Structure formats: C-alpha cells, structure tokens
mmCIF file of C-alpha atoms in Angstrom:
data_model
loop_
_atom_site.group_PDB
_atom_site.id
_atom_site.type_symbol
_atom_site.label_atom_id
_atom_site.label_comp_id
_atom_site.label_asym_id
_atom_site.label_seq_id
_atom_site.Cartn_x
_atom_site.Cartn_y
_atom_site.Cartn_z
ATOM 1 C CA MET A 1 123.674 100.121 117.383
ATOM 2 C CA GLU A 2 120.052 100.710 120.416
ATOM 3 C CA LYS A 3 118.279 98.615 120.499
ATOM 4 C CA PHE A 4 114.376 99.800 121.195
ATOM 5 C CA ASN A 5 111.458 96.994 123.127
ATOM 6 C CA LEU A 6 108.231 98.148 120.222
ATOM 7 C CA VAL A 7 104.673 97.625 120.461
ATOM 8 C CA ALA A 8 102.754 96.899 117.556
ATOM 9 C CA PRO A 9 98.724 98.168 117.615
ATOM 10 C CA CYS A 10 96.686 96.483 115.456
ATOM 11 C CA LEU A 11 92.689 94.928 115.372
ATOM 12 C CA PHE A 12 91.690 91.831 117.299
ATOM 13 C CA GLY A 13 92.469 88.916 114.963
ATOM 14 C CA ILE A 14 95.021 89.629 112.615
ATOM 15 C CA GLU A 15 98.404 89.477 115.724
ATOM 16 C CA SER A 16 99.199 86.270 114.345
ATOM 17 C CA VAL A 17 99.625 87.392 110.434
ATOM 18 C CA ALA A 18 101.393 90.986 111.853
ATOM 19 C CA ALA A 19 103.587 88.504 114.299
ATOM 20 C CA ASP A 20 104.775 87.082 110.961
ATOM 21 C CA GLU A 21 104.517 89.821 108.839
ATOM 22 C CA PHE A 22 107.037 91.584 111.106
ATOM 23 C CA ARG A 23 109.511 88.304 111.068
ATOM 24 C CA ARG A 24 109.914 88.396 107.016
ATOM 25 C CA MET A 25 110.563 91.824 107.636
ATOM 26 C CA GLY A 26 113.554 90.594 108.862
ATOM 27 C CA PHE A 27 112.534 91.367 113.658
ATOM 28 C CA GLU A 28 114.333 88.350 115.582
ATOM 29 C CA THR A 29 112.718 89.007 118.566
ATOM 30 C CA VAL A 30 108.411 89.251 118.208
ATOM 31 C CA ASN A 31 105.210 88.153 120.430
ATOM 32 C CA THR A 32 101.284 88.245 120.066
ATOM 33 C CA GLU A 33 98.989 89.257 123.180
ATOM 34 C CA ASN A 34 95.892 90.785 122.462
ATOM 35 C CA GLY A 35 95.343 93.008 119.867
ATOM 36 C CA ARG A 36 99.478 93.416 119.824
ATOM 37 C CA VAL A 37 102.232 92.671 118.777
ATOM 38 C CA LEU A 38 106.319 93.167 120.698
ATOM 39 C CA LEU A 39 108.542 93.771 119.195
ATOM 40 C CA GLN A 40 112.360 94.580 119.863
ATOM 41 C CA GLY A 41 114.738 95.968 116.391
ATOM 42 C CA ASP A 42 116.959 99.153 116.734
ATOM 43 C CA ALA A 43 116.245 102.537 114.142
ATOM 44 C CA ASN A 44 116.301 101.191 110.930
ATOM 45 C CA MET A 45 113.474 98.500 112.169
ATOM 46 C CA LEU A 46 111.444 100.765 113.520
ATOM 47 C CA ALA A 47 111.567 102.861 110.347
ATOM 48 C CA ARG A 48 110.659 99.287 108.178
ATOM 49 C CA ALA A 49 107.850 98.913 110.562
ATOM 50 C CA ASN A 50 106.425 102.458 109.625
ATOM 51 C CA ILE A 51 106.599 102.345 105.761
ATOM 52 C CA CYS A 52 105.932 98.306 105.581
ATOM 53 C CA SER A 53 103.780 96.582 108.295
ATOM 54 C CA ARG A 54 100.798 96.110 106.242
ATOM 55 C CA PHE A 55 98.454 95.153 109.202
ATOM 56 C CA ALA A 56 100.024 97.328 112.070
ATOM 57 C CA GLU A 57 97.219 100.282 112.912
ATOM 58 C CA ARG A 58 100.952 101.724 114.120
ATOM 59 C CA ILE A 59 104.319 101.575 115.750
ATOM 60 C CA LEU A 60 105.298 103.085 119.463
ATOM 61 C CA ILE A 61 108.037 102.905 121.128
ATOM 62 C CA ASN A 62 107.986 100.899 124.841
ATOM 63 C CA VAL A 63 110.205 102.678 127.447
ATOM 64 C CA GLY A 64 109.224 101.728 130.664
ATOM 65 C CA GLU A 65 106.258 99.617 132.133
ATOM 66 C CA PHE A 66 105.606 98.980 135.736
ATOM 67 C CA THR A 67 102.814 97.780 137.976
ATOM 68 C CA ALA A 68 100.004 100.892 139.756
ATOM 69 C CA LEU A 69 97.941 100.094 142.030
ATOM 70 C CA THR A 70 98.100 104.742 143.280
ATOM 71 C CA PHE A 71 98.439 108.165 142.166
ATOM 72 C CA THR A 72 102.163 107.522 143.694
ATOM 73 C CA GLU A 73 102.693 105.532 142.382
ATOM 74 C CA LEU A 74 101.958 106.007 138.718
ATOM 75 C CA PHE A 75 104.042 109.574 138.975
ATOM 76 C CA ASP A 76 107.737 108.414 140.846
ATOM 77 C CA ASN A 77 107.086 105.469 138.279
ATOM 78 C CA VAL A 78 107.143 107.730 135.098
ATOM 79 C CA LYS A 79 109.275 110.499 136.830
ATOM 80 C CA ALA A 80 111.662 107.724 136.686
ATOM 81 C CA ILE A 81 111.579 106.645 133.056
ATOM 82 C CA ALA A 82 114.669 108.930 131.091
ATOM 83 C CA TRP A 83 112.245 111.044 129.233
ATOM 84 C CA GLU A 84 115.392 112.920 128.245
ATOM 85 C CA ASN A 85 116.741 110.755 125.392
ATOM 86 C CA TYR A 86 113.844 111.744 123.922
ATOM 87 C CA ILE A 87 112.208 114.679 124.153
ATOM 88 C CA LEU A 88 114.381 117.720 124.458
ATOM 89 C CA ARG A 89 114.097 121.385 126.060
ATOM 90 C CA ASP A 90 111.387 122.644 122.434
ATOM 91 C CA ASP A 91 109.692 119.531 122.074
ATOM 92 C CA ALA A 92 105.548 119.001 122.071
ATOM 93 C CA PHE A 93 104.896 116.389 124.109
ATOM 94 C CA PRO A 94 100.682 115.349 124.534
ATOM 95 C CA VAL A 95 99.277 112.964 126.998
ATOM 96 C CA ASN A 96 97.421 110.447 125.621
ATOM 97 C CA GLY A 97 95.803 106.783 126.921
ATOM 98 C CA TRP A 98 93.559 104.557 127.886
ATOM 99 C CA SER A 99 92.771 102.699 131.382
ATOM 100 C CA ILE A 100 91.332 98.828 132.042
ATOM 101 C CA ASN A 101 90.023 97.105 134.947
ATOM 102 C CA SER A 102 92.266 99.172 136.757
ATOM 103 C CA GLN A 103 92.097 100.604 139.863
ATOM 104 C CA LEU A 104 93.976 104.011 138.554
ATOM 105 C CA HIS A 105 90.584 104.064 135.418
ATOM 106 C CA SER A 106 89.962 107.899 135.332
ATOM 107 C CA ILE A 107 91.832 108.776 132.104
ATOM 108 C CA PRO A 108 92.494 112.912 132.401
ATOM 109 C CA ASP A 109 93.434 111.998 135.491
ATOM 110 C CA CYS A 110 95.898 109.815 134.247
ATOM 111 C CA GLN A 111 96.761 112.315 131.899
ATOM 112 C CA SER A 112 97.279 115.208 134.318
ATOM 113 C CA ILE A 113 99.568 112.789 136.464
ATOM 114 C CA ILE A 114 101.695 111.317 133.396
ATOM 115 C CA LYS A 115 102.462 114.965 132.297
ATOM 116 C CA LYS A 116 103.118 116.775 135.275
ATOM 117 C CA ALA A 117 105.453 113.505 135.955
ATOM 118 C CA ILE A 118 107.583 114.169 132.901
ATOM 119 C CA VAL A 119 107.829 117.713 133.533
ATOM 120 C CA GLU A 120 109.075 117.631 136.950
ATOM 121 C CA ARG A 121 111.520 114.739 135.306
ATOM 122 C CA LEU A 122 112.767 117.278 132.531
ATOM 123 C CA LYS A 123 112.951 120.726 135.180
ATOM 124 C CA GLN A 124 115.774 119.053 137.288
ATOM 125 C CA LYS A 125 117.239 117.821 133.426
ATOM 126 C CA TYR A 126 116.903 121.104 131.966
ATOM 127 C CA SER A 127 116.955 123.963 133.813
ATOM 128 C CA LEU A 128 113.471 124.860 132.835
ATOM 129 C CA ASN A 129 110.618 126.365 135.341
ATOM 130 C CA ILE A 130 108.146 126.281 131.838
ATOM 131 C CA PHE A 131 107.969 124.527 128.718
ATOM 132 C CA PRO A 132 106.772 126.599 125.376
ATOM 133 C CA GLU A 133 106.375 123.025 123.440
ATOM 134 C CA THR A 134 106.528 124.590 120.191
ATOM 135 C CA GLY A 135 109.166 121.860 118.468
ATOM 136 C CA THR A 136 108.442 118.730 117.255
ATOM 137 C CA GLU A 137 105.714 117.005 118.511
ATOM 138 C CA ILE A 138 106.304 113.957 120.607
ATOM 139 C CA LYS A 139 103.591 111.674 121.510
ATOM 140 C CA VAL A 140 102.718 110.021 124.800
ATOM 141 C CA ARG A 141 100.709 107.503 124.882
ATOM 142 C CA PHE A 142 100.414 105.206 128.459
ATOM 143 C CA SER A 143 98.162 101.913 128.729
ATOM 144 C CA ILE A 144 96.506 100.796 131.611
ATOM 145 C CA ASN A 145 95.373 96.489 132.095
ATOM 146 C CA LYS A 146 95.161 95.473 135.054
ATOM 147 C CA ASN A 147 96.870 98.148 137.339
ATOM 148 C CA ALA A 148 100.223 97.171 134.615
ATOM 149 C CA VAL A 149 100.866 100.136 132.939
ATOM 150 C CA THR A 150 102.740 100.305 130.056
ATOM 151 C CA MET A 151 104.472 103.760 129.057
ATOM 152 C CA MET A 152 104.637 104.744 124.946
ATOM 153 C CA ILE A 153 106.086 107.088 123.167
ATOM 154 C CA ASP A 154 103.605 107.267 119.528
ATOM 155 C CA THR A 155 106.724 107.336 116.448
ATOM 156 C CA SER A 156 103.766 106.894 113.071
ATOM 157 C CA GLY A 157 101.349 110.175 113.751
ATOM 158 C CA ASP A 158 98.734 109.299 111.778
ATOM 159 C CA GLY A 159 97.736 105.203 111.911
ATOM 160 C CA LEU A 160 99.246 103.303 109.808
ATOM 161 C CA HIS A 161 95.904 102.439 107.876
ATOM 162 C CA LYS A 162 95.687 105.530 106.906
ATOM 163 C CA ARG A 163 98.461 104.811 102.942
ATOM 164 C CA GLY A 164 97.556 107.876 101.394
ATOM 165 C CA TYR A 165 96.049 106.800 98.783
ATOM 166 C CA ARG A 166 92.440 107.576 100.393
ATOM 167 C CA LYS A 167 91.212 110.723 100.533
ATOM 168 C CA ASN A 168 87.679 109.491 100.388
ATOM 169 C CA SER A 169 85.272 106.864 100.932
ATOM 170 C CA ASN A 170 81.982 104.987 100.812
ATOM 171 C CA ASP A 171 79.800 105.552 104.324
ATOM 172 C CA ALA A 172 80.748 102.400 104.825
ATOM 173 C CA PRO A 173 85.161 102.021 103.976
ATOM 174 C CA LEU A 174 86.683 98.906 105.371
ATOM 175 C CA LYS A 175 89.607 100.090 107.009
ATOM 176 C CA GLU A 176 92.914 99.341 105.013
ATOM 177 C CA THR A 177 94.224 97.667 106.659
ATOM 178 C CA LEU A 178 91.552 94.866 107.974
ATOM 179 C CA GLY A 179 91.516 94.920 104.298
ATOM 180 C CA ALA A 180 95.315 94.051 103.997
ATOM 181 C CA ALA A 181 94.458 91.093 106.526
ATOM 182 C CA MET A 182 91.349 89.787 104.242
ATOM 183 C CA CYS A 183 94.169 90.036 101.376
ATOM 184 C CA ASP A 184 96.182 87.825 103.524
ATOM 185 C CA LEU A 185 94.854 85.482 104.519
ATOM 186 C CA ALA A 186 93.316 84.266 100.720
ATOM 187 C CA ARG A 187 96.975 84.445 99.967
ATOM 188 C CA ILE A 188 98.006 86.385 96.521
ATOM 189 C CA TYR A 189 99.784 85.517 94.532
ATOM 190 C CA PRO A 190 101.985 87.712 91.419
ATOM 191 C CA ASP A 191 99.240 86.266 89.046
ATOM 192 C CA THR A 192 96.250 85.862 91.103
ATOM 193 C CA GLN A 193 93.476 87.104 88.839
ATOM 194 C CA LEU A 194 90.927 88.613 91.650
ATOM 195 C CA PHE A 195 87.223 89.706 92.090
ATOM 196 C CA ASP A 196 85.416 91.619 94.061
ATOM 197 C CA PRO A 197 81.214 92.488 93.846
ATOM 198 C CA PHE A 198 81.231 95.201 95.882
ATOM 199 C CA CYS A 199 84.198 97.725 95.699
ATOM 200 C CA GLY A 200 83.045 99.912 97.615
ATOM 201 C CA SER A 201 85.685 102.343 97.173
ATOM 202 C CA GLY A 202 88.253 99.251 96.810
ATOM 203 C CA THR A 203 90.616 99.338 99.458
ATOM 204 C CA LEU A 204 90.594 94.925 98.932
ATOM 205 C CA LEU A 205 91.367 95.544 94.693
ATOM 206 C CA ILE A 206 94.294 98.268 96.259
ATOM 207 C CA GLU A 207 95.373 96.425 98.804
ATOM 208 C CA SER A 208 95.648 92.772 97.272
ATOM 209 C CA ALA A 209 97.110 95.045 94.125
ATOM 210 C CA MET A 210 100.287 96.410 96.485
ATOM 211 C CA MET A 211 100.683 93.209 98.545
ATOM 212 C CA ALA A 212 101.540 91.244 94.900
ATOM 213 C CA ALA A 213 103.751 93.272 93.651
ATOM 214 C CA ASN A 214 104.870 94.040 96.901
ATOM 215 C CA ILE A 215 104.510 97.681 96.859
ATOM 216 C CA ALA A 216 104.502 98.831 100.777
ATOM 217 C CA PRO A 217 101.735 100.628 101.997
ATOM 218 C CA GLY A 218 103.609 103.268 103.904
ATOM 219 C CA LEU A 219 106.197 104.406 100.276
ATOM 220 C CA ARG A 220 103.760 107.763 100.026
ATOM 221 C CA ARG A 221 103.382 108.792 102.798
ATOM 222 C CA TYR A 222 105.009 111.125 106.264
ATOM 223 C CA PHE A 223 106.000 109.344 109.942
ATOM 224 C CA ALA A 224 105.794 111.342 112.943
ATOM 225 C CA ALA A 225 109.408 110.088 113.978
ATOM 226 C CA GLU A 226 110.825 111.277 111.090
ATOM 227 C CA ARG A 227 111.563 114.695 113.100
ATOM 228 C CA PHE A 228 112.430 113.255 115.979
ATOM 229 C CA SER A 229 116.045 114.456 117.622
ATOM 230 C CA PHE A 230 116.997 110.915 118.889
ATOM 231 C CA LEU A 231 116.615 109.182 115.459
ATOM 232 C CA ASN A 232 119.267 109.819 112.159
ATOM 233 C CA SER A 233 117.058 111.046 109.496
ATOM 234 C CA GLN A 234 118.993 108.717 107.861
ATOM 235 C CA ILE A 235 117.280 105.352 108.682
ATOM 236 C CA TRP A 236 114.498 106.455 106.309
ATOM 237 C CA ARG A 237 116.356 107.167 103.358
ATOM 238 C CA GLU A 238 117.774 103.721 103.853
ATOM 239 C CA GLU A 239 114.086 101.639 104.554
ATOM 240 C CA ARG A 240 112.674 103.491 101.162
ATOM 241 C CA THR A 241 115.935 102.208 99.339
ATOM 242 C CA ARG A 242 114.991 98.943 100.338
ATOM 243 C CA ALA A 243 111.470 99.442 100.105
ATOM 244 C CA GLN A 244 111.329 100.621 96.158
ATOM 245 C CA ASP A 245 113.552 98.057 95.240
ATOM 246 C CA LEU A 246 112.066 95.296 96.196
ATOM 247 C CA ILE A 247 108.515 96.071 94.593
ATOM 248 C CA ARG A 248 108.162 94.071 91.626
ATOM 249 C CA HIS A 249 107.856 95.052 88.025
ATOM 250 C CA ASN A 250 105.973 93.589 85.143
ATOM 251 C CA ILE A 251 103.746 90.982 87.139
ATOM 252 C CA ASP A 252 100.484 89.305 85.560
ATOM 253 C CA PHE A 253 97.945 89.961 88.359
ATOM 254 C CA LYS A 254 94.668 91.309 87.893
ATOM 255 C CA ALA A 255 91.957 92.877 90.272
ATOM 256 C CA GLN A 256 88.440 93.689 88.812
ATOM 257 C CA GLY A 257 85.748 95.896 90.795
ATOM 258 C CA PHE A 258 82.329 95.776 90.618
ATOM 259 C CA ASP A 259 79.652 97.841 91.987
ATOM 260 C CA ILE A 260 75.605 99.082 91.679
ATOM 261 C CA ASP A 261 76.961 102.476 92.792
ATOM 262 C CA PRO A 262 78.968 104.944 89.514
ATOM 263 C CA LYS A 263 80.310 107.272 92.172
ATOM 264 C CA CYS A 264 81.760 103.682 94.019
ATOM 265 C CA VAL A 265 83.230 102.759 90.281
ATOM 266 C CA GLU A 266 84.935 106.246 90.073
ATOM 267 C CA LEU A 267 86.271 106.603 92.967
ATOM 268 C CA THR A 268 87.811 102.781 93.259
ATOM 269 C CA MET A 269 89.267 104.077 90.046
ATOM 270 C CA GLN A 270 90.812 107.450 91.846
ATOM 271 C CA ASN A 271 92.060 106.176 94.260
ATOM 272 C CA ALA A 272 93.716 102.669 92.680
ATOM 273 C CA LYS A 273 95.568 106.197 90.807
ATOM 274 C CA LYS A 274 96.798 107.454 94.450
ATOM 275 C CA ALA A 275 97.996 104.815 95.245
ATOM 276 C CA GLY A 276 99.971 103.660 91.889
ATOM 277 C CA VAL A 277 98.187 100.355 91.460
ATOM 278 C CA GLU A 278 95.838 101.683 88.351
ATOM 279 C CA LYS A 279 97.954 99.362 86.026
ATOM 280 C CA TYR A 280 96.276 96.285 87.363
ATOM 281 C CA VAL A 281 93.212 97.855 89.383
ATOM 282 C CA LYS A 282 89.339 97.650 86.807
ATOM 283 C CA ALA A 283 86.537 98.732 87.565
ATOM 284 C CA ALA A 284 82.806 98.908 86.256
ATOM 285 C CA VAL A 285 79.413 100.148 87.326
ATOM 286 C CA ALA A 286 77.502 96.396 88.047
ATOM 287 C CA ASP A 287 75.185 94.208 89.701
ATOM 288 C CA ILE A 288 75.364 90.950 91.856
ATOM 289 C CA LYS A 289 72.612 89.690 90.328
ATOM 290 C CA ASP A 290 74.703 89.701 87.470
ATOM 291 C CA PHE A 291 77.897 88.507 88.489
ATOM 292 C CA THR A 292 80.253 85.271 86.904
ATOM 293 C CA PRO A 293 83.137 84.503 87.867
ATOM 294 C CA PRO A 294 85.475 82.973 84.795
ATOM 295 C CA LYS A 295 85.207 79.221 84.403
ATOM 296 C CA GLU A 296 88.827 79.235 85.248
ATOM 297 C CA ARG A 297 91.487 79.612 88.693
ATOM 298 C CA CYS A 298 90.470 82.686 90.091
ATOM 299 C CA LEU A 299 90.049 84.461 93.988
ATOM 300 C CA THR A 300 87.151 86.942 95.651
ATOM 301 C CA ILE A 301 87.360 88.473 98.051
ATOM 302 C CA THR A 302 84.014 90.998 99.012
ATOM 303 C CA ASN A 303 82.899 93.260 101.636
ATOM 304 C CA PRO A 304 79.214 92.939 101.226
ATOM 305 C CA PRO A 305 76.658 95.928 102.729
ATOM 306 C CA TYR A 306 74.722 94.002 105.859
ATOM 307 C CA GLY A 307 72.671 95.272 107.899
ATOM 308 C CA GLU A 308 74.778 98.046 110.234
ATOM 309 C CA ARG A 309 76.831 99.036 107.442
ATOM 310 C CA LEU A 310 74.330 100.120 104.990
ATOM 311 C CA LEU A 311 70.919 98.040 104.888
ATOM 312 C CA ASP A 312 68.327 96.796 106.544
ATOM 313 C CA ILE A 313 68.952 93.539 108.037
ATOM 314 C CA LYS A 314 66.937 90.931 105.625
ATOM 315 C CA THR A 315 67.510 93.225 102.295
ATOM 316 C CA ALA A 316 71.369 92.266 103.397
ATOM 317 C CA GLU A 317 69.793 88.760 103.804
ATOM 318 C CA GLN A 318 68.704 88.616 100.250
ATOM 319 C CA LEU A 319 71.529 89.239 98.469
ATOM 320 C CA TYR A 320 73.755 86.394 100.875
ATOM 321 C CA LYS A 321 70.724 84.304 98.748
ATOM 322 C CA THR A 322 71.934 86.084 95.051
ATOM 323 C CA MET A 323 76.005 85.559 96.068
ATOM 324 C CA GLY A 324 75.474 82.117 96.200
ATOM 325 C CA GLU A 325 73.937 81.823 93.175
ATOM 326 C CA ARG A 326 75.951 83.781 91.844
ATOM 327 C CA PHE A 327 79.442 82.041 92.836
ATOM 328 C CA LYS A 328 79.892 78.822 91.527
ATOM 329 C CA PHE A 329 82.570 76.048 92.382
ATOM 330 C CA GLY A 330 84.309 73.938 91.265
ATOM 331 C CA ASP A 331 86.931 75.429 88.511
ATOM 332 C CA GLY A 332 90.618 76.456 90.542
ATOM 333 C CA GLN A 333 87.510 79.162 92.586
ATOM 334 C CA LYS A 334 87.791 80.845 95.405
ATOM 335 C CA TYR A 335 85.575 83.226 98.177
ATOM 336 C CA TYR A 336 86.776 84.737 100.723
ATOM 337 C CA ILE A 337 83.564 86.191 102.799
ATOM 338 C CA ILE A 338 83.008 89.516 105.904
ATOM 339 C CA SER A 339 80.216 88.984 107.646
ATOM 340 C CA PRO A 340 78.934 90.228 110.636
ATOM 341 C CA HIS A 341 75.495 88.629 109.712
ATOM 342 C CA ASP A 342 75.384 84.487 112.670
ATOM 343 C CA GLU A 343 73.563 82.628 109.556
ATOM 344 C CA PHE A 344 75.549 84.210 106.599
ATOM 345 C CA GLU A 345 75.980 80.265 105.779
ATOM 346 C CA HIS A 346 72.806 79.798 106.424
ATOM 347 C CA PHE A 347 71.320 82.686 103.614
ATOM 348 C CA PHE A 348 74.690 82.122 100.772
ATOM 349 C CA GLY A 349 72.939 78.093 100.887
ATOM 350 C CA LYS A 350 76.748 76.889 101.544
ATOM 351 C CA THR A 351 78.893 76.337 104.836
ATOM 352 C CA ALA A 352 82.671 77.507 103.998
ATOM 353 C CA ASP A 353 85.142 75.691 105.134
ATOM 354 C CA LYS A 354 87.322 78.091 107.531
ATOM 355 C CA ARG A 355 85.836 80.598 109.490
ATOM 356 C CA ARG A 356 87.945 83.229 110.593
ATOM 357 C CA LYS A 357 86.816 85.977 113.504
ATOM 358 C CA LEU A 358 87.664 89.437 113.036
ATOM 359 C CA TYR A 359 86.823 92.756 113.661
ATOM 360 C CA ASN A 360 85.662 95.366 111.328
ATOM 361 C CA GLY A 361 85.910 98.785 113.712
ATOM 362 C CA MET A 362 84.337 97.428 116.209
ATOM 363 C CA ILE A 363 81.290 95.492 114.690
ATOM 364 C CA LYS A 364 82.550 91.465 115.200
ATOM 365 C CA CYS A 365 82.356 89.898 112.122
ATOM 366 C CA GLN A 366 83.827 86.481 110.774
ATOM 367 C CA LEU A 367 86.037 85.284 107.106
ATOM 368 C CA PHE A 368 83.750 82.644 105.654
ATOM 369 C CA MET A 369 86.330 80.964 103.364
ATOM 370 C CA TYR A 370 85.709 78.889 100.654
ATOM 371 C CA PHE A 371 88.374 77.330 99.049
ATOM 372 C CA LYS A 372 88.156 73.204 98.246
ATOM 373 C CA GLY A 373 85.650 74.152 95.120
#
C-alpha cells in the first residue's frame, strides 16, 4: 500500500506531546521539528491521524521539497511534481502558504507562481487550457523557510482543533488542542477527579473527559480528504469503527467546573452534551473566593483570566493571590495552571515544581505544574 509523507503542524511547545500520540496510534516513522511533526504512513494512518489526533492542528501530505532562490526555480520545481496524482481535471485547487527568512518573501507572488506551475503541469496531462475548478476542493499549501520549500495538500479542511462541540464560546476561549495538551501533561486517568474553577466554555473539562473515555476528537466531524479521488472512502469507515471500538465505557471519571458567569456555566454544559461527555461533566456558578478542593486525591487544571485577555493586570494579580489562598496542598492535590504572567509564582505564593513554555494563540505562556504536594 502506498505510503504518504505527512506533516502535522502543532502549537509551539507541544511537539513532543503530539509525537508521542502519533507513536501510540501506530506510526513507526515520527520526527519532530519546531511547530510540526513529520510522519510516514498509509491511507488508513492518514485517516487515523485526522480522526484521533488531539494535539495536531491539521494533517498535510508532503508532495515535494526543494530549494528555491528565484521565482523560476519555484515554478520549475512545482511544475515537476506529479499533481495529476492528486488533482482531477474538474477539481478546485486554491493555493495558500507562508514564507520566512527566505529570498522569496512575497506571499501573493509565491501563490501566483505556484498556481501557474500547477496549471501548466495539468494542462499537459489533461490537454485542457481552462480548468473549471467546480469539483472537489484540493487545498494546496506551501511553506518556505530559509529558502527550503515544502509543497503540501491539506487533508483536514477545518483545523483539527474544531472538534464540532464548540459552536459558541466565551470571550477568550482556550484552543482545544492546547487544552488537550495541558490535560495530557497533567496525566488524565479513567478514575481522575478533575476541577476547573475558571471553566469558561468548558474546554478543559471536555477535553479531559474525552481523554479519560478515549473518545477520538474527530469522530463527530468531516474531513476534506473524505472526498479526495486518490483515497478510498472505505478507510474512513474503517478508522471511525476502530476509534469507536476503543472508547472506554463505565469509567469513574468526574470533571467539575465553576465560573462566576452563569452564561459560561450554561455554555459548558451545552458543549459537554455536544461532545457526548455530559455524564462526566458538571458545572456550577461560583467565585474563586469560595473554591475549596476536596481533601482526597484530585487534579485542578485551569486557565485563569489575565490582563491580555479579560482582566487588567492588577486584577489578574489579585486573582492569583486568591488562588494561592484557596488551593490547598499536601493531600494528593495537583494543580496545572497556564498564565502569561512572568511573576505568577510570586503572586500565587508558591514556586512551581515544573514549568513548561506553551503558546495560547500568539501569547507566550507558562504551564505552572504543582504535583509534589
């Protein structure tokens, strides 16, 4: 069976988390680079990556790599790629991408040259002068980094962070892929008792519940590659059946969320229902001043509001002080808190056992981990 070279972009800071997940899925060739994981697998593994990855932003097929310092080199190398293996005569093939630290830095010009090169290649193969582009959409993506060009085809469509359960969100939602990475770093088990005192639209509660029950995040959504002519539609049925069979039932997992805003609490429960995890998730209106974790073993994962999102800096710092007063240590409680504030530990009143640099969108954050009691 044909093997594909795949590229899985991911948020900076979670590359190793994503790589470990792909190895667990069954990928044998897995390599990490800044902001992405490189894979090799057959069509079934391509479908599996889309359906099951909690941390990747999308799954791309790498169809060619080369160095280009001029537009002539870019055109000639793109034209040399066997695009007819992927694009039929009626298919639409929009081109998009990015360039950094390279001679070819104009994105519109690169898009135009690449599009023209693909058209010229397909003209020769299909004996057409005009392409209707009324069929299946095959999104062509390119990256140019230090003059190294990678040409790719997007198999995901919408980003993989779009699980399908969050149609609406609060003002400052945590990206699902980042929320899932936080849960993975905190180690979720089928019997975990989890709390989030700033639950917002419920992302951390829902991602942790899906992880505990081993529910594949892409089970309830559609992927662009399901319409690709060069992929057998049977692979999607097979991989969805496989993912369905791996779901854990009758687990003892509980996730409890709190928020000062009643609309957030309502939204959390709506989203939990859409995700199919409402039996594991509860949410209630409560102020952080009243938060008291149970004395038995429990895990708190949270994304408190901060200056660059919802609160001014001084209010956020006071919030951290309150958290430090309310969060208790020593009876098996663990805390994983994400914040962009460099002095979080100072205001929280306790030095983290471990830190990890993560990015919430373009905002550089730290995940402060307290797990030693």
